[in-house]
PDB file of C-alpha atoms in Angstrom:
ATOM      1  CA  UNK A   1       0.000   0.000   0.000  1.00 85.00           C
ATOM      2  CA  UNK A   2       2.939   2.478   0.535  1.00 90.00           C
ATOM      3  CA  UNK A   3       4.161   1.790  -2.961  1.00 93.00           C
ATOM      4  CA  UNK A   4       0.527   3.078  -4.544  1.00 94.00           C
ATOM      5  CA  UNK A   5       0.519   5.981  -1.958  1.00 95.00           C
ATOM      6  CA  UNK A   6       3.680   7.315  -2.698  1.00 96.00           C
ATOM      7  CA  UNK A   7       2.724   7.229  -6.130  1.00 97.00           C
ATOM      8  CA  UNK A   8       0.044   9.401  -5.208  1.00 97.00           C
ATOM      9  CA  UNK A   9       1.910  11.679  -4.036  1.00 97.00           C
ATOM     10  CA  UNK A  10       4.127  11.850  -6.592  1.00 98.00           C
ATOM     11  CA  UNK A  11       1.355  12.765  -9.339  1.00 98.00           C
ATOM     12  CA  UNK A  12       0.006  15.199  -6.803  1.00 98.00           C
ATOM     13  CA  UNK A  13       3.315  16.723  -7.097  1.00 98.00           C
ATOM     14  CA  UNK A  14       3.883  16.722 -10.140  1.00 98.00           C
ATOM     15  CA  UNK A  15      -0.034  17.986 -10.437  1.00 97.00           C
ATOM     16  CA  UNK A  16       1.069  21.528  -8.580  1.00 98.00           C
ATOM     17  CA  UNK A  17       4.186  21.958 -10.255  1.00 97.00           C
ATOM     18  CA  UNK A  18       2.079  21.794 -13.672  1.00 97.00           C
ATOM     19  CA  UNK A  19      -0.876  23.936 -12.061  1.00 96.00           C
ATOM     20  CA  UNK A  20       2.002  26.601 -11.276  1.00 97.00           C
ATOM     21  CA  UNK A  21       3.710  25.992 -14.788  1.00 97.00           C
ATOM     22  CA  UNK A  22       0.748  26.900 -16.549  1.00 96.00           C
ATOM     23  CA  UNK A  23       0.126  30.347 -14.610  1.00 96.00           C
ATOM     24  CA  UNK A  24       3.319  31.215 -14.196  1.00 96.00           C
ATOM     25  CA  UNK A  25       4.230  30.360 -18.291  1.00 96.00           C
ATOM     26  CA  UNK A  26       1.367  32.077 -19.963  1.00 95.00           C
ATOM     27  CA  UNK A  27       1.532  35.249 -17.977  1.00 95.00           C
ATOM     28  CA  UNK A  28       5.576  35.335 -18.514  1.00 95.00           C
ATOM     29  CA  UNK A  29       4.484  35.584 -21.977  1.00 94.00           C
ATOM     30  CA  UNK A  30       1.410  37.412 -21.837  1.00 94.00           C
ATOM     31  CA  UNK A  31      -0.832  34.626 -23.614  1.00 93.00           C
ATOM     32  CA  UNK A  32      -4.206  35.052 -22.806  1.00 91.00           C
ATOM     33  CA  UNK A  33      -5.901  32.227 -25.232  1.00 90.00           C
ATOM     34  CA  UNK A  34      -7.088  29.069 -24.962  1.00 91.00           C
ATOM     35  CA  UNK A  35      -3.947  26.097 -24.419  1.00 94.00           C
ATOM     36  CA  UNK A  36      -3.502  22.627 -23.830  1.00 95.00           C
ATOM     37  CA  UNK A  37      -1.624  23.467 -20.770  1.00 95.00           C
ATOM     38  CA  UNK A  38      -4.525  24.177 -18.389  1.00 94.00           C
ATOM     39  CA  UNK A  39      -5.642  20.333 -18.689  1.00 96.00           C
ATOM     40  CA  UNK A  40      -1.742  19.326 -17.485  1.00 97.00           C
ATOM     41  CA  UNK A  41      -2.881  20.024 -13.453  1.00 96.00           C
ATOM     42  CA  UNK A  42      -6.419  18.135 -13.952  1.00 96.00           C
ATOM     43  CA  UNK A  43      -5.241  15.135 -15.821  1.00 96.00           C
ATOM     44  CA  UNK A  44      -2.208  14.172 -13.651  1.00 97.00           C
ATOM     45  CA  UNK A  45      -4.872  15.071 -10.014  1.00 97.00           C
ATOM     46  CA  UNK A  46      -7.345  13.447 -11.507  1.00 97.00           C
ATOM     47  CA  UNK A  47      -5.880  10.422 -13.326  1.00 96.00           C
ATOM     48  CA  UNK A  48      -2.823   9.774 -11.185  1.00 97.00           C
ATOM     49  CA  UNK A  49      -3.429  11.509  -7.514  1.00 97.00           C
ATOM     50  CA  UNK A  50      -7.192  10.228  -7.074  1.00 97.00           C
ATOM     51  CA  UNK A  51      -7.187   6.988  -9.078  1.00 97.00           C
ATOM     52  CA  UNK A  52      -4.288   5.924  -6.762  1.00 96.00           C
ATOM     53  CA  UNK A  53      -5.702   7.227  -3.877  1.00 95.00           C
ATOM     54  CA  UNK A  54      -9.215   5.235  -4.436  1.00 94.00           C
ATOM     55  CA  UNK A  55      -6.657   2.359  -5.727  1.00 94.00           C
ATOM     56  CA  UNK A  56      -4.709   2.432  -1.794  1.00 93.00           C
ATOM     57  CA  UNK A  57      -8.542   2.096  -0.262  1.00 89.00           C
ATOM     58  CA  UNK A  58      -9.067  -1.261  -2.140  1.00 84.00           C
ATOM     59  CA  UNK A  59      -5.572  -2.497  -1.216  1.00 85.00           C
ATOM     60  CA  UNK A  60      -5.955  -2.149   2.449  1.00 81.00           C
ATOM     61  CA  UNK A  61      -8.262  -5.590   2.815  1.00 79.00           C
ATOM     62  CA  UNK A  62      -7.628  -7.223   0.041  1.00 83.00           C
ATOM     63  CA  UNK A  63      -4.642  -9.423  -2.243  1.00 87.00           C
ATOM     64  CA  UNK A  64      -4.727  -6.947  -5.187  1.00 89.00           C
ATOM     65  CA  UNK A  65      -1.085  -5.589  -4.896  1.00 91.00           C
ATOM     66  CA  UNK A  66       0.139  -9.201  -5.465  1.00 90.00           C
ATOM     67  CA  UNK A  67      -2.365  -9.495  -8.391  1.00 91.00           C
ATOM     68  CA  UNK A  68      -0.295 -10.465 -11.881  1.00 94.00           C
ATOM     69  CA  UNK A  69      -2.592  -8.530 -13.644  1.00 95.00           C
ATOM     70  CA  UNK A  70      -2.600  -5.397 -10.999  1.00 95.00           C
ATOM     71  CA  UNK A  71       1.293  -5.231 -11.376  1.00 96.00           C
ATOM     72  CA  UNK A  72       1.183  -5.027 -15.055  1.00 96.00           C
ATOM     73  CA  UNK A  73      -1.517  -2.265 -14.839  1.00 97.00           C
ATOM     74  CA  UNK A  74       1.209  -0.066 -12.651  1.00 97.00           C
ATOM     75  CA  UNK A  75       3.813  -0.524 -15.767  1.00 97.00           C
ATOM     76  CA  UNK A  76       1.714   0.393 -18.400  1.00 98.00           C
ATOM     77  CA  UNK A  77      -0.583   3.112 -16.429  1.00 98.00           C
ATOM     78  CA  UNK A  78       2.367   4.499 -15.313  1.00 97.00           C
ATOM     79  CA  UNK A  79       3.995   5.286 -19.046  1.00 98.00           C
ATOM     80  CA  UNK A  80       0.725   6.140 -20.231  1.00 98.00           C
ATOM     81  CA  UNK A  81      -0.199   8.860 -18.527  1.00 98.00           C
ATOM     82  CA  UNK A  82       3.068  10.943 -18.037  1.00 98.00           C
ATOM     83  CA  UNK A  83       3.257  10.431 -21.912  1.00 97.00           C
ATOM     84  CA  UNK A  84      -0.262  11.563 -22.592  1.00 97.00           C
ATOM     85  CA  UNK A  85       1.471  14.849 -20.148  1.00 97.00           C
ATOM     86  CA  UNK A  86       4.167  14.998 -21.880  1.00 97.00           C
ATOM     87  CA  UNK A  87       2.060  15.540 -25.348  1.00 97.00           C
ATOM     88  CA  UNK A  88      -0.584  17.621 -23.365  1.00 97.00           C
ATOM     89  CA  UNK A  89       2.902  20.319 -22.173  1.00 97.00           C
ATOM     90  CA  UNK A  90       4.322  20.134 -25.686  1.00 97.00           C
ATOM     91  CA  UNK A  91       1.379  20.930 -27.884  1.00 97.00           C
ATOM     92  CA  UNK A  92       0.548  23.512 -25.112  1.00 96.00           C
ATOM     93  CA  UNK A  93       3.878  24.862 -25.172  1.00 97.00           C
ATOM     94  CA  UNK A  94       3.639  25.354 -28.309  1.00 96.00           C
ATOM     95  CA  UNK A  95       0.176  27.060 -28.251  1.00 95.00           C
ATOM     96  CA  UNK A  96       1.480  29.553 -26.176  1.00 96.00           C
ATOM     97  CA  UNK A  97       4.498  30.233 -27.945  1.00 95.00           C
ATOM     98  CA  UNK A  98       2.494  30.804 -30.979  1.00 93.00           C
ATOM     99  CA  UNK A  99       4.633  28.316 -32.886  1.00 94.00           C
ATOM    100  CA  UNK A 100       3.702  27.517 -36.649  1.00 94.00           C
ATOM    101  CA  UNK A 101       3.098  23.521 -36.314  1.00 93.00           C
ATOM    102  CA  UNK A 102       3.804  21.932 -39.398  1.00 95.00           C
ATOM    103  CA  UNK A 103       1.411  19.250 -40.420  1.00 96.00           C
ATOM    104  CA  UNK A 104       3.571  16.427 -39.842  1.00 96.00           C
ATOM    105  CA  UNK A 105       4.245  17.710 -36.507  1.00 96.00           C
ATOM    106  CA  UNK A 106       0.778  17.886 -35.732  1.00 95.00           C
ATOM    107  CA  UNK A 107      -0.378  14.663 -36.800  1.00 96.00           C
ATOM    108  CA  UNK A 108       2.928  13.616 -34.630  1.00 97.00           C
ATOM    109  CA  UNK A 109       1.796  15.301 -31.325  1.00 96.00           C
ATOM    110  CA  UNK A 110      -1.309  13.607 -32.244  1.00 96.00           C
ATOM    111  CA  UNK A 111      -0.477  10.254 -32.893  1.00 97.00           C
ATOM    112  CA  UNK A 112       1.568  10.101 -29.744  1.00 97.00           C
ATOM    113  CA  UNK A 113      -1.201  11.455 -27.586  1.00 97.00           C
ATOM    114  CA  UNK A 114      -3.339   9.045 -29.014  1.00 97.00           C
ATOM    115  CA  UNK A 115      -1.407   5.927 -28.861  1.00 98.00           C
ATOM    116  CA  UNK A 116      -0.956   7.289 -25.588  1.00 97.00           C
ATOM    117  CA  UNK A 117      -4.928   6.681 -24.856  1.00 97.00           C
ATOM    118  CA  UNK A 118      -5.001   3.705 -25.954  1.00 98.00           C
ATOM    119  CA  UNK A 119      -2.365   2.540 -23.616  1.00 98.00           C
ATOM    120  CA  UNK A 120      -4.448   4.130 -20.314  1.00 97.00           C
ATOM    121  CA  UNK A 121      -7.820   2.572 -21.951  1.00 98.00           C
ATOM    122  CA  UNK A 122      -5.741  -1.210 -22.385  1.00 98.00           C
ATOM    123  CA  UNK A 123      -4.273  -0.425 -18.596  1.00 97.00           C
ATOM    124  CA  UNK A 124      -7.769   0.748 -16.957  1.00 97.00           C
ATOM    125  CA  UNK A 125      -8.968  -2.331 -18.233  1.00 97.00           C
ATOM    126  CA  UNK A 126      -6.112  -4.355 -16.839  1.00 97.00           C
ATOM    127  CA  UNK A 127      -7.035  -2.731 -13.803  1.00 96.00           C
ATOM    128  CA  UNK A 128     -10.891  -3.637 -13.640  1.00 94.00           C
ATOM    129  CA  UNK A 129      -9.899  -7.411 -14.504  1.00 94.00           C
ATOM    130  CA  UNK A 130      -7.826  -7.680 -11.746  1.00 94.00           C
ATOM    131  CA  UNK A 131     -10.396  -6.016  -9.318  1.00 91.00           C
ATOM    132  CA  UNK A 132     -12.740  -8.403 -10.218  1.00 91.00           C
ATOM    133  CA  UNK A 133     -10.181 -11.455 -10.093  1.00 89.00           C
ATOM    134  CA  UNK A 134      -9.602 -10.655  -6.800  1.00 88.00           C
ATOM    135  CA  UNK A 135     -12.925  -9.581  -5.361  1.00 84.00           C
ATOM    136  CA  UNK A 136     -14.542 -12.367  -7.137  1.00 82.00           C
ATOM    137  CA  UNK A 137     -12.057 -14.715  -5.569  1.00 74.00           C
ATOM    138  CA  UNK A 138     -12.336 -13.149  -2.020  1.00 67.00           C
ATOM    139  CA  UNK A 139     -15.716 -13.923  -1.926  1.00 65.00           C
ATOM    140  CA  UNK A 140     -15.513 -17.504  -3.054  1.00 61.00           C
TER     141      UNK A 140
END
């Protein structure tokens, strides 16, 4: 259970530090529009701070850290999302520079953030299976 809190706490960290990024980045350069960079602080509470929060209450009674399954959803869940971030901080980055994307760069950014989806959806669904394996098992 400490391993999935201090994961927690590492998202929520890195959560704040892109909350304060954001702020601090657009009004150093005096961009008022609409960027990718506001969604940085939500995703990484949301998706990494809370999920592994709610993820520590079903570990406390139960086998699911020693789940095959469960540990499998930590590696991939874990490269997922900072990638997904890391796509979410460059294409805002580059909104608030006011870079010219080329096309190929686009669809790149693109691709990557969606490959990147695909790996959370496979992973959240690694994670489900093994929360049923073991609460089906529990009760049997």
């Amino acid at each position: 259970m400490k391993k999935i809190l201090n994961i927690s706490f590492v998202y929520f960290i890195l959560a704040m530090v892109g909350g304060v990024f954001y702020r601090e980045f657009t009004k150093i350069l005096g961009f008022n529009g609409k960027t990718t960079l506001a969604y940085v602080h939500v995703h990484l509470l949301v998706l990494g701070t809370f999920l592994f929060l709610i993820i520590a209450l079903f570990c406390r009674d139960s086998e699911l850290l020693d789940n095959r399954r469960f540990q499998q959803f930590l590696i991939v869940y874990n490269v997922s999302l900072p990638l997904m971030v890391c796509m979410l901080l460059i294409r805002g980055i580059l909104q608030a520079t006011e870079f010219e994307v080329t096309n190929a760069m686009n669809g790149m950014i693109a691709g990557i953030a969606g490959i990147s989806h695909i790996f959370l959806a496979i992973s959240l669904w690694m994670l489900f299976s093994s929360l049923k394996q073991v609460f089906v098992n529990e009760n049997n």
